[in-house]
mmCIF file of C-alpha atoms in Angstrom:
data_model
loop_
_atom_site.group_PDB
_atom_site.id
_atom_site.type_symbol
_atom_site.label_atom_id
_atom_site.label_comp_id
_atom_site.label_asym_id
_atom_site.label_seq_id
_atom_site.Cartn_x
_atom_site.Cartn_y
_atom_site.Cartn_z
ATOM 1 C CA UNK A 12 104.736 78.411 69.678
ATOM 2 C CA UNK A 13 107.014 80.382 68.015
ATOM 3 C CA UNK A 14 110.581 81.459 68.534
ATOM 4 C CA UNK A 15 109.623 84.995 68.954
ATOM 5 C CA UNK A 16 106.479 84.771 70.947
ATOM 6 C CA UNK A 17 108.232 82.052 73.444
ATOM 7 C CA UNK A 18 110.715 84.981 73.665
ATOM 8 C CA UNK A 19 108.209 87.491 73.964
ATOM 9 C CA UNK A 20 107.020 85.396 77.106
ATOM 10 C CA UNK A 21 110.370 84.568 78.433
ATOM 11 C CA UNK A 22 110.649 88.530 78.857
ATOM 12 C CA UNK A 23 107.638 88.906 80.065
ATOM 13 C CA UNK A 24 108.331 85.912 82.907
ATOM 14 C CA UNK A 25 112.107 88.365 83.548
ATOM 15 C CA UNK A 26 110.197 91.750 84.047
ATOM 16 C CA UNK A 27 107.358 90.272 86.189
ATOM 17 C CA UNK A 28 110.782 88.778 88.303
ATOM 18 C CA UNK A 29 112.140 91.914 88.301
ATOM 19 C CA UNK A 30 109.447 93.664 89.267
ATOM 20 C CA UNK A 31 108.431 91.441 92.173
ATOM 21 C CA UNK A 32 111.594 91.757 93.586
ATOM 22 C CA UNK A 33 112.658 95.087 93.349
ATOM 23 C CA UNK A 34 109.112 95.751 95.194
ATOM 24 C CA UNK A 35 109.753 93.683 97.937
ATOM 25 C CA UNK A 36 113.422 94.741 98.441
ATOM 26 C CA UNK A 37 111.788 98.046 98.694
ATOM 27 C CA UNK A 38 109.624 97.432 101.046
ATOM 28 C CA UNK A 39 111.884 96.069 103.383
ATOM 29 C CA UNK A 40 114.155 99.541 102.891
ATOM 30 C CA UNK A 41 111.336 101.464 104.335
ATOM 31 C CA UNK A 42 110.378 99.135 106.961
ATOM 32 C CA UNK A 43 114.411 99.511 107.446
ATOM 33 C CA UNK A 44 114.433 103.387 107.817
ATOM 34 C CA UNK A 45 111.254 103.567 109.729
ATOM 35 C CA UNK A 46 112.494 100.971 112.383
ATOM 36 C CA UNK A 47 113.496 103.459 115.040
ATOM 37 C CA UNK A 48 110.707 106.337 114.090
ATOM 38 C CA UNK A 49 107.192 106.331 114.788
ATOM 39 C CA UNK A 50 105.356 104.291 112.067
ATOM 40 C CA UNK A 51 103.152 106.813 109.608
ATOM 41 C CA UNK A 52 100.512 106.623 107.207
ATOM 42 C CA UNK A 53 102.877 107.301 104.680
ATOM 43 C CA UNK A 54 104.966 104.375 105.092
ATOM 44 C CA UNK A 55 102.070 102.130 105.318
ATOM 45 C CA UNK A 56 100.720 103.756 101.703
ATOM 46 C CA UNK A 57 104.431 102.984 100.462
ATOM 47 C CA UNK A 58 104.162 99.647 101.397
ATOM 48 C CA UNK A 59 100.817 98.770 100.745
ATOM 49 C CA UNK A 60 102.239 100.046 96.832
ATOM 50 C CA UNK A 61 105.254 97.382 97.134
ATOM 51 C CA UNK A 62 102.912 94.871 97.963
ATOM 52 C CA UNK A 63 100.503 95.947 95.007
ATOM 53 C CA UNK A 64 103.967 95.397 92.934
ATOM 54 C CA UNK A 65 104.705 91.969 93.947
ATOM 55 C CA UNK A 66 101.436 90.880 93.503
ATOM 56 C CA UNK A 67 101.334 92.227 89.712
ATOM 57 C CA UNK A 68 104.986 90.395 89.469
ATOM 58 C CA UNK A 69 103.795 86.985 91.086
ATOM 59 C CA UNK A 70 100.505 86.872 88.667
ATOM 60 C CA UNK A 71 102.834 87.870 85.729
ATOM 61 C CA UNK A 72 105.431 85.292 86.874
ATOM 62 C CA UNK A 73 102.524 82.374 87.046
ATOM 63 C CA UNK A 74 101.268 83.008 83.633
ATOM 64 C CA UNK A 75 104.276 83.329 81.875
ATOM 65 C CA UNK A 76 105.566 80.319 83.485
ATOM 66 C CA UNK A 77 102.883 78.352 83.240
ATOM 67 C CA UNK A 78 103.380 79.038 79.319
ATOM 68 C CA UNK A 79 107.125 78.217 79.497
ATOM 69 C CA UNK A 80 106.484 75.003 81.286
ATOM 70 C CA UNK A 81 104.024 74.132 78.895
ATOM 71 C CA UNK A 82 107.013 75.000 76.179
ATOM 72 C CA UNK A 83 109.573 72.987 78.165
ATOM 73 C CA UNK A 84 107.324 69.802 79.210
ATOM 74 C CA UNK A 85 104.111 69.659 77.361
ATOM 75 C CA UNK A 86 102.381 69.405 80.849
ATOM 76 C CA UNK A 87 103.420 66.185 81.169
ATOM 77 C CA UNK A 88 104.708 64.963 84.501
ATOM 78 C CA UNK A 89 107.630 63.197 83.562
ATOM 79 C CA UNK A 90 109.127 65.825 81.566
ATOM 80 C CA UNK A 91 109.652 67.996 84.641
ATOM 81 C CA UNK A 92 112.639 67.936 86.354
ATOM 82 C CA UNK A 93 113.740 68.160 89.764
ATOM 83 C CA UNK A 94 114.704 72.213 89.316
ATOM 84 C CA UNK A 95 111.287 73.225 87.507
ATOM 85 C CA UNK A 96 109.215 71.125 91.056
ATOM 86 C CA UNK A 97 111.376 73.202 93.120
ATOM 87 C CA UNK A 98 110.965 76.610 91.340
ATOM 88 C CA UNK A 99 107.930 76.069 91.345
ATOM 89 C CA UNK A 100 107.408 75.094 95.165
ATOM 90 C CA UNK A 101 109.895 78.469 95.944
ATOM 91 C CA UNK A 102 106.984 80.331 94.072
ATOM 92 C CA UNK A 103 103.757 78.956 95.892
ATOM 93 C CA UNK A 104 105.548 80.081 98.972
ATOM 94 C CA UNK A 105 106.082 83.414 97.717
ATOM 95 C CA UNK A 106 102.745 83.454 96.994
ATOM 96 C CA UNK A 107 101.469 82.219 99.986
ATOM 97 C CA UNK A 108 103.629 84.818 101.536
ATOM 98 C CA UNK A 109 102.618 87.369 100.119
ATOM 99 C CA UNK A 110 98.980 86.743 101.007
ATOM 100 C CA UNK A 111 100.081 86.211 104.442
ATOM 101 C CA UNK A 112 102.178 89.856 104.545
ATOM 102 C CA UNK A 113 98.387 91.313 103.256
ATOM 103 C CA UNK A 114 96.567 89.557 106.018
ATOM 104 C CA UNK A 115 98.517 89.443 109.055
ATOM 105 C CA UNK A 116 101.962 92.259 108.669
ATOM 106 C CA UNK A 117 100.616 95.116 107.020
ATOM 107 C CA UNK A 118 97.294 94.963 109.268
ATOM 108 C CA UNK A 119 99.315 94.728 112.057
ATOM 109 C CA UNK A 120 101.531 97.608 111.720
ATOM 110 C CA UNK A 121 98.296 99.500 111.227
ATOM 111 C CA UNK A 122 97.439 99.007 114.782
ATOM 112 C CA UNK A 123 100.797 100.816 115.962
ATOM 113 C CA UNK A 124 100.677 103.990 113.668
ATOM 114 C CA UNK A 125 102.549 106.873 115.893
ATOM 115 C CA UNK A 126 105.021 103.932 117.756
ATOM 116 C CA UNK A 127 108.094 102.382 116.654
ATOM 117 C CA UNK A 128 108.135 99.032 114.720
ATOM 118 C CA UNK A 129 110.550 98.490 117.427
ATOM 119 C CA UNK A 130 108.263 99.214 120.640
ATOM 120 C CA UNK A 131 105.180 96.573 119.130
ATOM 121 C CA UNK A 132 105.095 93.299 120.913
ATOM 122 C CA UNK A 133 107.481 90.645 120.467
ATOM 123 C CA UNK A 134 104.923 88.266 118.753
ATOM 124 C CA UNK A 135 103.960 91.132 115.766
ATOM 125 C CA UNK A 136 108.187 91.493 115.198
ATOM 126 C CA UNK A 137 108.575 87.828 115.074
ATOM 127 C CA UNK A 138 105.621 87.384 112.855
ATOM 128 C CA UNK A 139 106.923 90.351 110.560
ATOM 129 C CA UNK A 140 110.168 89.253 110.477
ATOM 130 C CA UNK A 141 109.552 85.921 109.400
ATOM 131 C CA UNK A 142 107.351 86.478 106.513
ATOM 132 C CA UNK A 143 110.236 89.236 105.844
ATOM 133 C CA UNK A 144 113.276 86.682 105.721
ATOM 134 C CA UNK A 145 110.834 84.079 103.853
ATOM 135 C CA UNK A 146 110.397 86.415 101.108
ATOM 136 C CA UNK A 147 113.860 87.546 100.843
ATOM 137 C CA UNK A 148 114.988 83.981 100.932
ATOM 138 C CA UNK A 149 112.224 82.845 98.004
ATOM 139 C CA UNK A 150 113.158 85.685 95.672
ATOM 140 C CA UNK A 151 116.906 84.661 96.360
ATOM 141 C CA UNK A 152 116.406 81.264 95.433
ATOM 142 C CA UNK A 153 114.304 81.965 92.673
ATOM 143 C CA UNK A 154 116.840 84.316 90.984
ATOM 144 C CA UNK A 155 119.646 81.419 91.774
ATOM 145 C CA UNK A 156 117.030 78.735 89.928
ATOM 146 C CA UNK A 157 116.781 80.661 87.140
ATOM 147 C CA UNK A 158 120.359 81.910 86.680
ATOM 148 C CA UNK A 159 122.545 79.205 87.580
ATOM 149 C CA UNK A 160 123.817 76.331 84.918
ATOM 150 C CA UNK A 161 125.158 74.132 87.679
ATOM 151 C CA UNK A 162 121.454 74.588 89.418
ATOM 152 C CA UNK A 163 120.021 73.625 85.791
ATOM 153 C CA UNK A 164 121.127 69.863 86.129
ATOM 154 C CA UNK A 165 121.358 69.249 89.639
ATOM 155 C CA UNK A 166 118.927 66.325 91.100
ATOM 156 C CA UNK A 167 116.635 65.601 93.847
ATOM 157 C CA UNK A 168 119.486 65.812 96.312
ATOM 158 C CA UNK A 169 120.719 68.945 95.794
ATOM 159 C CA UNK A 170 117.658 70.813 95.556
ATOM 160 C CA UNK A 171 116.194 68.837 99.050
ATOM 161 C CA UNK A 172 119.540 70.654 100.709
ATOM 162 C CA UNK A 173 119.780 73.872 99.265
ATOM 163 C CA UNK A 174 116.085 75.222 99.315
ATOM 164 C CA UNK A 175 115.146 73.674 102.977
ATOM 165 C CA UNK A 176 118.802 75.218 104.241
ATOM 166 C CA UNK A 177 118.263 78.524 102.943
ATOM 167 C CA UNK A 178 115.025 79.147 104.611
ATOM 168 C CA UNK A 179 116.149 77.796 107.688
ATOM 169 C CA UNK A 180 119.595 80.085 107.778
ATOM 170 C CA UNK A 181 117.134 82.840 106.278
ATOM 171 C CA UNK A 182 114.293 82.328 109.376
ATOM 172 C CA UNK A 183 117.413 81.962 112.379
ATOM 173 C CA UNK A 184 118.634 84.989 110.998
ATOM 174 C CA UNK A 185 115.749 87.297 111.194
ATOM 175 C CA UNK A 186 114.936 85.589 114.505
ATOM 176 C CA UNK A 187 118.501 86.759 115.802
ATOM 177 C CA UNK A 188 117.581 90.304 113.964
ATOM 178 C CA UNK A 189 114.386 90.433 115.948
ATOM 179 C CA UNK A 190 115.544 89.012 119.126
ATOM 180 C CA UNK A 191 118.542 91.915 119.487
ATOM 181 C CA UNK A 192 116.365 95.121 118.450
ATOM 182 C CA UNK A 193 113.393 93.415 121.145
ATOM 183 C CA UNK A 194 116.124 93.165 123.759
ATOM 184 C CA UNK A 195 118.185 96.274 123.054
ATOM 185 C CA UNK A 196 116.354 98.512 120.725
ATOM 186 C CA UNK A 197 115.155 101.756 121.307
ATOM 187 C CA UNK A 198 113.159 104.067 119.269
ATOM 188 C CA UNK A 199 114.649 107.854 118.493
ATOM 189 C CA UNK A 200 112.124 109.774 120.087
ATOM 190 C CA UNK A 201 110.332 110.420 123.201
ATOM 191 C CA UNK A 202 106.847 108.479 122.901
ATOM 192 C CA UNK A 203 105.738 110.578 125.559
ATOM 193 C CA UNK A 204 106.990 113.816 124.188
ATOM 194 C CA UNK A 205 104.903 116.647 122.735
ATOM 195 C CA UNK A 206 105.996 115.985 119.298
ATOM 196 C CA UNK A 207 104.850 112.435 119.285
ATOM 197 C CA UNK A 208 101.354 113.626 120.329
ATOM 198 C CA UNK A 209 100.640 115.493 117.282
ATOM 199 C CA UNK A 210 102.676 113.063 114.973
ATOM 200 C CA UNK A 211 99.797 110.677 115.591
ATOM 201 C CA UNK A 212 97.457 113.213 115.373
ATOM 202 C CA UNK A 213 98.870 114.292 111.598
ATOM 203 C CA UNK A 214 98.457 110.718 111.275
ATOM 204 C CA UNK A 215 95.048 110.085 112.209
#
């Protein structure tokens, strides 16, 4: 392969990054504003779009890298190292998360178009919240894989530390998150109230 086409692809493999997280930061922005208002069709067309985005980033992202491994290693086992396994493992999770956030979070919220995110059960926040702070954490450690020299030669032991540690500070955090707006949260309107009514009517 050449020097410009491996270029080409290493671009290629940056945008589809890019891309992939810039959707999913936005996503979680209008989950964020929407938190203490009634949930709308419009935000769930919004994010169904950011989850369209990440999906186009995570396919470009697998065949782009899949060509730079092939680059870097020839496909052969022993040529990987210990950084490649694990950027690799941090993007099967993203992937599986993302399938996960189509399945099980975005149907969800569906169900509770004209409430609060915060008035839903605590079992739909604590699901959403998890596969929220699971993505957030992958994309992290993905950018840190692919941008950080020391993280270029580090071993086994470094890597079995720093990916399992930043999911778990990344999950206790967004249970904390969810366990203060369940116990003290309150939406900012009246679900009772006129208004409400014919926001889920608009909505319908």
């Amino acid at each position: 392969m050449s020097p410009e086409l491996i270029d080409t692809v290493r671009y290629g493999h940056l945008l589809s990054f890019g891309l992939g997280i810039g959707a999913a930061c936005m996503a979680d922005m209008h989950v964020a504003r929407f938190l203490r208002r009634p949930i709308s069709r419009h935000l769930l067309t919004n994010l169904h779009l950011c989850h369209t985005m990440i999906w186009v980033g995570l396919t470009g992202m697998w065949i782009t890298g899949a060509m730079l491994i092939y680059v870097r290693t020839g496909f052969v086992l022993d040529n990987v190292t210990p950084k490649l396994w694990s950027k690799l493992g941090i993007v099967s999770i993203l992937t599986v998360n993302a399938f996960l956030i189509g399945r099980i979070a975005l149907p969800q919220l569906r169900q509770w178009i004209g409430r609060s995110p915060i008035e839903v059960p605590w079992r739909v926040k604590l699901v959403g919240g998890m596969l929220s702070s699971f993505s957030m954490a992958s994309w992290l450690l993905a950018l840190a894989l692919g941008s950080s020299k020391v993280l270029a030669i580090g071993g086994w032991q470094t890597f079995a530390i720093l990916v399992p540690l930043t999911y778990a500070i990344f999950g206790l955090s967004a249970l904390c998150v969810v366990a203060v707006l369940h116990r003290f949260g309150k939406p900012q309107f009246d679900a009772s109230a006129p208004e409400t009514k014919w926001i889920g009517e608009l909505v319908s």
